[in-house]
Amino acid sequence: MDGDRRGKGGTATGQWGESTRLVHAGRDPWRQHGFVNAPIYRGSTVLYPTYDDLMHRRSRYVYGTKGTPTTEALETAWSELSGAAGTALAPSGLSAVALALMSAVKAGDHVLVTDSVYRPTREFCDELLTRLGVETQYYDPVIGAGIDALMRENTSVVFVEAPGSQTFEMQDIPAIAEVAHARGAVVMMDNTWATPLYFPPHARGVDLAIEAGTKYLSGNSDLLLGLVSANERCWPALRRTYELFSSCPGPEDVFLCLRGMRTMKLRLREHERQAFDMARWLAERPEVARVMHPGLESDPGHAIWKRDFTGASGLFSIELKPASRAALAAFLDGLKLFGMGYSWGGFESLVIPFDCTTYRTATRFEAQGPCLRFHIGLEDLDDLKADLDAGFARLRASA
Ligand SMILES: *Cc1c(COP(=O)(O)O)cnc(C)c1O
């Protein structure tokens, strides 16, 4: 059946390097009259030439929800980039998280989720999984092989996210995966920060890897999309769950996501370079208590990052020295180049204040001063630094 081939790709690009795969995966110009890119297929109905063909569903495509050449192009490309057996798409990153979880749990199960998980993932577990009779237990992100002590007979999923959402703790994913697999559980990872370019999830023991395409695949803050890639073990259940939900993204967003993927490596490199520079600059500031960026030698997760990751993206956090609410507002409200808002991964720089002391359950996040998460965009660094420098002056003036 069609679904078995989906995401595996007609043109195997596996023998090529990563950059070549980024350019060639999921593309077959000779299927589309020589045009370089797969076109946007809009469609629900797929016609069958004869009664017999219809009855046997004898056609390359079956129905709009089950895939089109457009969706298949992105699925195939992502599988090849991720080293996955198959990829399923979702209309947002969070819906990809939900899809991955729903493909792997049943009533009565126990799932282990890192305490540093993206907060809406936590809400999905606490509200929806609880309603379905699945128990979620949060664990210390830096637990490593110690996760063994938390595993139960009915533990079906260990969910990891590294670095942690907002707080950037690193997790020893190979160690966690070894324990989880020995106990028969599935390892699921939100890999949005690193992307497969900086962390090849399946080669490191992850069974189901989630990517919010909204971030670096889009690269332009102009779409919402999610992807779940699976290894051979988890692909059939993932694909079937995708079909049952039929929660499919629109063809324009899929097309734009694939377009973004072609240049993602170049953009990511620049975000990485700029963010490293900015993180080091911030670490020297007297107003800053600490920088949370696993690529910095001083970071507690640096050794794991260096061992398992091949790069860092443009997102990191800082803790300021204690400051009043008014001083923080003065810092943030006057910024001219840093936008204040959720999401990230686009060309523009962003900042948000956060406080995760209020909702963590397995660990305490220690911070004396206000915390800020930055996404470093593609602007001139000198301009970005001047913007923050003026912000720090306002912060000091109103302290
Ligand atoms: C943004 C984000 C998501 C969700 O993506 P949406 O498309 O906004 O739903 C999931 N995980 C992480 C780590 C994210 O940053």
XYZ file of C-alpha atoms and ligand atoms in Angstrom:
414
model
C 0.000 0.000 0.000
C 0.904 3.572 -0.648
C 1.375 4.421 3.032
C 4.226 1.962 3.377
C 6.270 3.869 0.846
C 5.351 7.306 2.104
C 8.277 9.224 3.455
C 10.783 6.720 2.120
C 11.227 8.530 -1.142
C 11.560 7.400 -4.713
C 15.035 8.863 -5.149
C 17.220 7.571 -2.359
C 19.591 10.371 -1.390
C 21.028 8.476 1.580
C 24.448 8.044 -0.003
C 24.968 11.797 -0.226
C 26.100 14.308 2.330
C 23.706 16.381 4.341
C 23.865 19.516 2.207
C 23.253 17.538 -0.964
C 20.294 15.816 0.685
C 18.874 19.186 1.711
C 18.923 20.234 -1.940
C 17.784 16.987 -3.586
C 15.580 15.085 -1.138
C 11.890 14.862 -1.980
C 12.368 16.297 -5.442
C 11.922 14.723 -8.861
C 11.810 17.408 -11.551
C 11.073 14.880 -14.314
C 7.775 14.000 -12.669
C 6.718 17.624 -13.021
C 7.744 18.582 -16.557
C 11.241 19.621 -15.453
C 10.185 22.282 -12.974
C 12.572 22.323 -10.045
C 10.036 22.248 -7.213
C 7.106 19.927 -6.553
C 3.966 21.948 -7.241
C 1.226 22.776 -4.741
C -1.493 20.187 -5.195
C -4.792 21.368 -3.797
C -7.281 18.550 -3.569
C -9.736 16.418 -1.690
C -11.119 14.017 -4.311
C -8.872 11.673 -6.244
C -10.571 10.135 -9.284
C -10.335 6.468 -10.275
C -10.654 5.499 -13.929
C -12.719 2.323 -13.422
C -14.998 0.633 -10.899
C -12.399 -2.049 -10.408
C -9.651 0.476 -9.711
C -11.888 2.217 -7.158
C -12.780 -1.008 -5.369
C -9.126 -1.991 -5.094
C -7.966 1.561 -4.424
C -5.571 1.029 -7.259
C -4.026 4.477 -7.527
C -0.907 6.308 -6.387
C -2.992 8.667 -4.247
C -6.216 7.813 -2.476
C -7.712 10.955 -0.974
C -6.476 14.434 -0.018
C -6.087 13.691 3.685
C -3.940 10.650 2.974
C -1.334 12.549 1.022
C -0.567 14.417 -2.177
C 2.632 14.853 -4.174
C 3.116 18.086 -2.183
C 2.882 16.519 1.280
C 4.830 13.494 0.158
C 7.689 15.691 -1.027
C 8.117 17.196 2.452
C 7.644 13.857 4.225
C 10.224 12.179 2.023
C 12.728 15.004 2.356
C 12.355 15.108 6.134
C 12.751 11.344 6.484
C 15.925 11.413 4.435
C 17.338 14.318 6.401
C 16.402 12.735 9.743
C 17.444 9.196 8.900
C 13.876 8.051 9.577
C 11.690 5.262 8.208
C 8.842 7.700 7.703
C 7.450 11.137 8.531
C 3.930 12.309 9.343
C 2.896 15.953 9.108
C 0.688 17.961 11.431
C -0.822 21.455 11.242
C 1.347 22.811 14.092
C 4.262 21.778 16.252
C 2.019 21.112 19.209
C -0.289 18.939 17.121
C 2.806 16.958 16.095
C 3.563 16.398 19.784
C -0.035 15.250 20.306
C 0.108 12.956 17.265
C 3.346 11.324 18.419
C 1.973 10.735 21.926
C -1.335 9.397 20.661
C 0.498 6.922 18.418
C 2.279 5.393 21.409
C -0.077 5.332 24.416
C -3.198 3.507 25.567
C -5.357 3.676 28.673
C -3.511 2.399 31.738
C -0.076 3.487 30.522
C 2.486 5.527 32.413
C 4.616 8.100 30.600
C 7.749 9.849 31.814
C 8.168 13.442 30.659
C 11.087 15.772 31.313
C 10.263 18.569 33.740
C 11.846 20.991 31.252
C 9.342 20.148 28.509
C 7.684 22.794 26.317
C 4.830 23.986 28.485
C 1.923 23.275 26.101
C 3.189 19.664 25.882
C 2.837 19.517 29.660
C -0.715 20.831 29.419
C -1.569 18.202 26.800
C -0.265 15.456 29.089
C -1.875 16.822 32.252
C -5.270 17.411 30.692
C -5.789 15.159 27.703
C -3.666 12.144 28.594
C -5.083 12.194 32.125
C -8.600 12.185 30.676
C -7.682 9.117 28.601
C -6.386 7.216 31.616
C -2.678 7.729 30.901
C -0.587 8.854 33.856
C 2.201 11.393 33.324
C 5.141 11.584 35.695
C 7.718 14.361 35.336
C 11.399 13.703 35.925
C 14.540 15.714 36.486
C 15.906 16.622 33.033
C 19.469 15.718 34.044
C 18.502 12.297 35.426
C 20.371 10.351 32.698
C 20.482 6.581 33.256
C 18.893 7.198 36.673
C 15.561 7.164 34.816
C 15.680 3.394 35.388
C 14.391 3.911 38.933
C 11.237 5.575 37.579
C 10.406 2.994 34.932
C 7.360 0.841 35.610
C 5.865 -2.211 33.951
C 3.375 0.034 32.167
C 5.779 2.821 31.150
C 5.208 3.153 27.410
C 6.918 6.477 26.613
C 9.925 8.433 27.829
C 9.678 11.966 26.491
C 12.864 14.032 26.204
C 13.526 17.569 25.069
C 17.063 18.909 24.889
C 17.955 21.531 25.541
C 15.033 22.152 27.895
C 12.359 24.608 26.903
C 13.335 28.079 28.159
C 15.906 26.788 30.672
C 18.240 24.846 28.336
C 19.177 21.862 30.495
C 20.911 19.179 28.465
C 19.752 15.575 28.672
C 21.844 12.437 28.230
C 19.584 11.046 25.532
C 21.655 7.958 24.565
C 21.759 6.902 28.243
C 18.013 7.475 28.687
C 17.269 5.627 25.448
C 19.300 2.619 26.480
C 17.333 2.260 29.718
C 13.971 2.938 28.079
C 14.588 0.414 25.310
C 15.719 -2.249 27.758
C 12.314 -1.780 29.418
C 10.410 -1.784 26.140
C 9.414 1.895 26.178
C 9.424 4.273 23.237
C 11.705 7.329 23.323
C 10.096 10.467 22.008
C 11.948 13.739 21.561
C 11.019 17.321 20.826
C 14.009 18.165 18.600
C 12.828 21.601 17.490
C 15.844 23.498 18.865
C 18.612 21.458 17.240
C 16.772 20.134 14.167
C 18.193 16.935 12.604
C 21.077 19.080 11.316
C 22.501 19.538 14.818
C 21.130 16.409 16.486
C 20.383 13.295 14.385
C 17.633 11.924 16.627
C 17.239 8.378 15.330
C 20.968 7.697 15.310
C 21.037 8.665 19.000
C 18.282 6.301 20.110
C 15.136 8.371 19.598
C 12.173 6.427 18.164
C 9.839 9.354 17.437
C 11.236 12.843 16.821
C 9.101 15.955 16.744
C 9.967 19.155 14.934
C 7.933 22.356 14.980
C 8.329 23.337 11.310
C 6.927 26.658 12.466
C 10.454 27.527 13.627
C 13.538 26.949 11.471
C 11.912 25.191 8.527
C 9.685 28.162 7.970
C 12.454 30.542 8.958
C 10.130 33.444 8.283
C 7.510 33.455 11.050
C 4.849 33.030 8.394
C 3.434 29.549 8.914
C 2.517 26.817 11.394
C 3.480 23.190 10.803
C 4.683 20.113 12.646
C 6.560 16.974 11.668
C 7.025 13.633 13.393
C 9.716 11.299 12.077
C 9.791 7.666 13.152
C 12.163 4.740 12.988
C 11.033 1.360 11.633
C 9.655 0.306 15.019
C 7.296 3.267 15.419
C 6.454 4.154 11.834
C 3.426 1.867 11.258
C 1.635 3.074 14.418
C 2.522 6.695 13.682
C 1.215 6.510 10.111
C -1.982 4.762 11.183
C -2.632 7.284 13.968
C -2.057 10.102 11.480
C -4.664 8.539 9.167
C -7.176 8.117 11.991
C -6.895 11.760 13.059
C -6.615 13.059 9.492
C -5.257 16.254 10.918
C -3.378 17.454 7.854
C -1.678 20.775 7.133
C -2.674 22.871 4.123
C -0.690 22.514 0.902
C 0.675 26.085 0.835
C 2.205 25.673 4.282
C 3.688 22.321 3.320
C 5.192 23.857 0.192
C 6.641 26.805 2.127
C 8.073 24.480 4.742
C 9.866 22.441 2.116
C 11.115 25.613 0.464
C 12.463 26.738 3.839
C 14.168 23.407 4.384
C 16.393 23.854 1.317
C 18.197 26.809 2.911
C 17.789 25.864 6.563
C 21.422 24.903 7.042
C 22.692 28.301 5.899
C 20.240 30.185 8.072
C 20.871 27.982 11.068
C 24.613 28.546 10.801
C 24.106 32.288 10.854
C 21.629 32.154 13.766
C 24.157 29.955 15.576
C 27.090 32.297 14.945
C 25.137 35.390 15.956
C 23.665 33.728 19.069
C 27.079 32.501 20.246
C 28.475 35.997 19.883
C 25.506 37.530 21.685
C 25.535 34.930 24.468
C 29.222 35.627 25.149
C 28.585 39.374 25.091
C 25.688 39.007 27.540
C 27.774 36.788 29.844
C 30.151 39.740 30.309
C 27.410 42.210 31.198
C 27.251 43.275 34.864
C 23.427 43.166 34.754
C 23.424 39.452 33.808
C 23.667 36.738 36.474
C 24.056 33.798 34.072
C 23.582 32.695 30.492
C 21.778 29.441 29.681
C 23.370 28.259 26.416
C 24.766 24.693 26.265
C 27.346 25.728 23.682
C 29.170 27.900 26.235
C 32.026 26.149 28.036
C 30.679 27.411 31.385
C 27.262 25.786 30.880
C 26.540 22.715 33.059
C 25.259 20.845 29.981
C 28.234 21.708 27.789
C 29.925 18.284 27.906
C 26.767 16.514 26.701
C 26.158 19.138 24.045
C 29.694 18.744 22.762
C 29.437 14.956 22.720
C 26.009 14.580 21.085
C 25.231 17.776 19.173
C 26.982 19.271 16.165
C 25.729 22.821 16.616
C 23.509 25.247 18.476
C 20.641 27.266 17.117
C 19.773 30.892 17.807
C 17.749 30.439 20.992
C 19.068 30.765 24.550
C 18.154 32.357 27.870
C 19.649 34.577 30.523
C 18.941 35.271 34.161
C 19.252 38.920 35.104
C 20.469 40.064 38.496
C 17.487 40.874 40.721
C 15.542 43.800 39.257
C 12.155 45.353 39.907
C 9.190 44.760 37.665
C 9.355 48.411 36.617
C 13.026 48.106 35.694
C 12.340 44.982 33.626
C 9.456 46.756 31.892
C 11.733 49.708 31.138
C 14.280 47.328 29.600
C 11.740 45.467 27.464
C 9.324 48.216 26.468
C 11.960 50.446 24.907
C 13.576 47.786 22.711
C 13.485 48.800 19.055
C 14.819 45.704 17.296
C 13.909 42.817 19.613
C 10.236 41.972 19.244
C 8.377 40.636 22.253
C 6.321 37.583 21.432
C 6.090 33.809 21.420
C 7.539 31.397 18.895
C 10.942 31.848 17.244
C 13.051 30.565 14.341
C 12.292 33.414 11.964
C 14.746 35.953 10.565
C 13.995 38.425 13.348
C 15.231 38.785 16.898
C 12.831 38.176 19.757
C 12.777 38.280 23.522
C 10.306 36.991 26.108
C 10.411 37.043 29.889
C 9.637 33.692 31.539
C 9.136 32.219 34.964
C 9.008 28.444 35.220
C 9.248 28.375 39.015
C 5.448 28.310 39.129
C 4.639 25.111 37.231
C 7.518 22.634 37.510
C 6.720 19.607 39.624
C 9.777 17.325 39.662
C 12.493 19.937 40.101
C 12.885 23.487 41.315
C 14.169 26.024 38.849
C 16.362 28.409 40.809
C 16.461 32.028 39.703
C 16.984 35.096 41.848
C 16.335 37.623 39.099
C 14.015 37.818 36.090
C 14.709 35.423 33.204
C 14.634 36.269 29.509
C 14.704 34.028 26.459
C 16.280 35.451 23.316
C 16.049 34.396 19.718
C 18.896 35.990 17.789
C 17.857 36.850 14.255
C 19.780 37.879 11.173
C 20.137 41.606 11.902
C 23.551 43.277 12.318
C 24.931 42.245 15.684
C 26.154 45.746 16.453
C 22.622 47.066 16.075
C 21.232 44.312 18.297
C 23.859 44.977 20.953
C 23.159 48.718 20.855
C 19.456 47.962 21.323
C 20.186 45.837 24.408
C 22.803 48.270 25.669
C 20.191 51.044 25.693
C 17.815 48.624 27.433
C 20.365 47.935 30.164
C 20.800 51.695 30.657
C 17.024 52.017 31.170
C 17.082 49.041 33.530
C 19.812 50.624 35.651
C 18.128 54.019 35.630
C 14.858 52.650 37.007
C 16.384 50.161 39.449
C 7.080 26.257 19.177
C 7.368 24.936 19.741
C 6.449 23.909 19.622
C 5.088 24.094 19.027
O 5.065 24.567 17.729
P 3.751 25.321 17.209
O 3.828 25.183 15.747
O 3.872 26.730 17.700
O 2.574 24.610 17.810
C 6.787 22.684 20.149
N 7.962 22.479 20.756
C 8.880 23.461 20.885
C 10.166 23.166 21.557
C 8.608 24.722 20.387
O 9.503 25.689 20.540
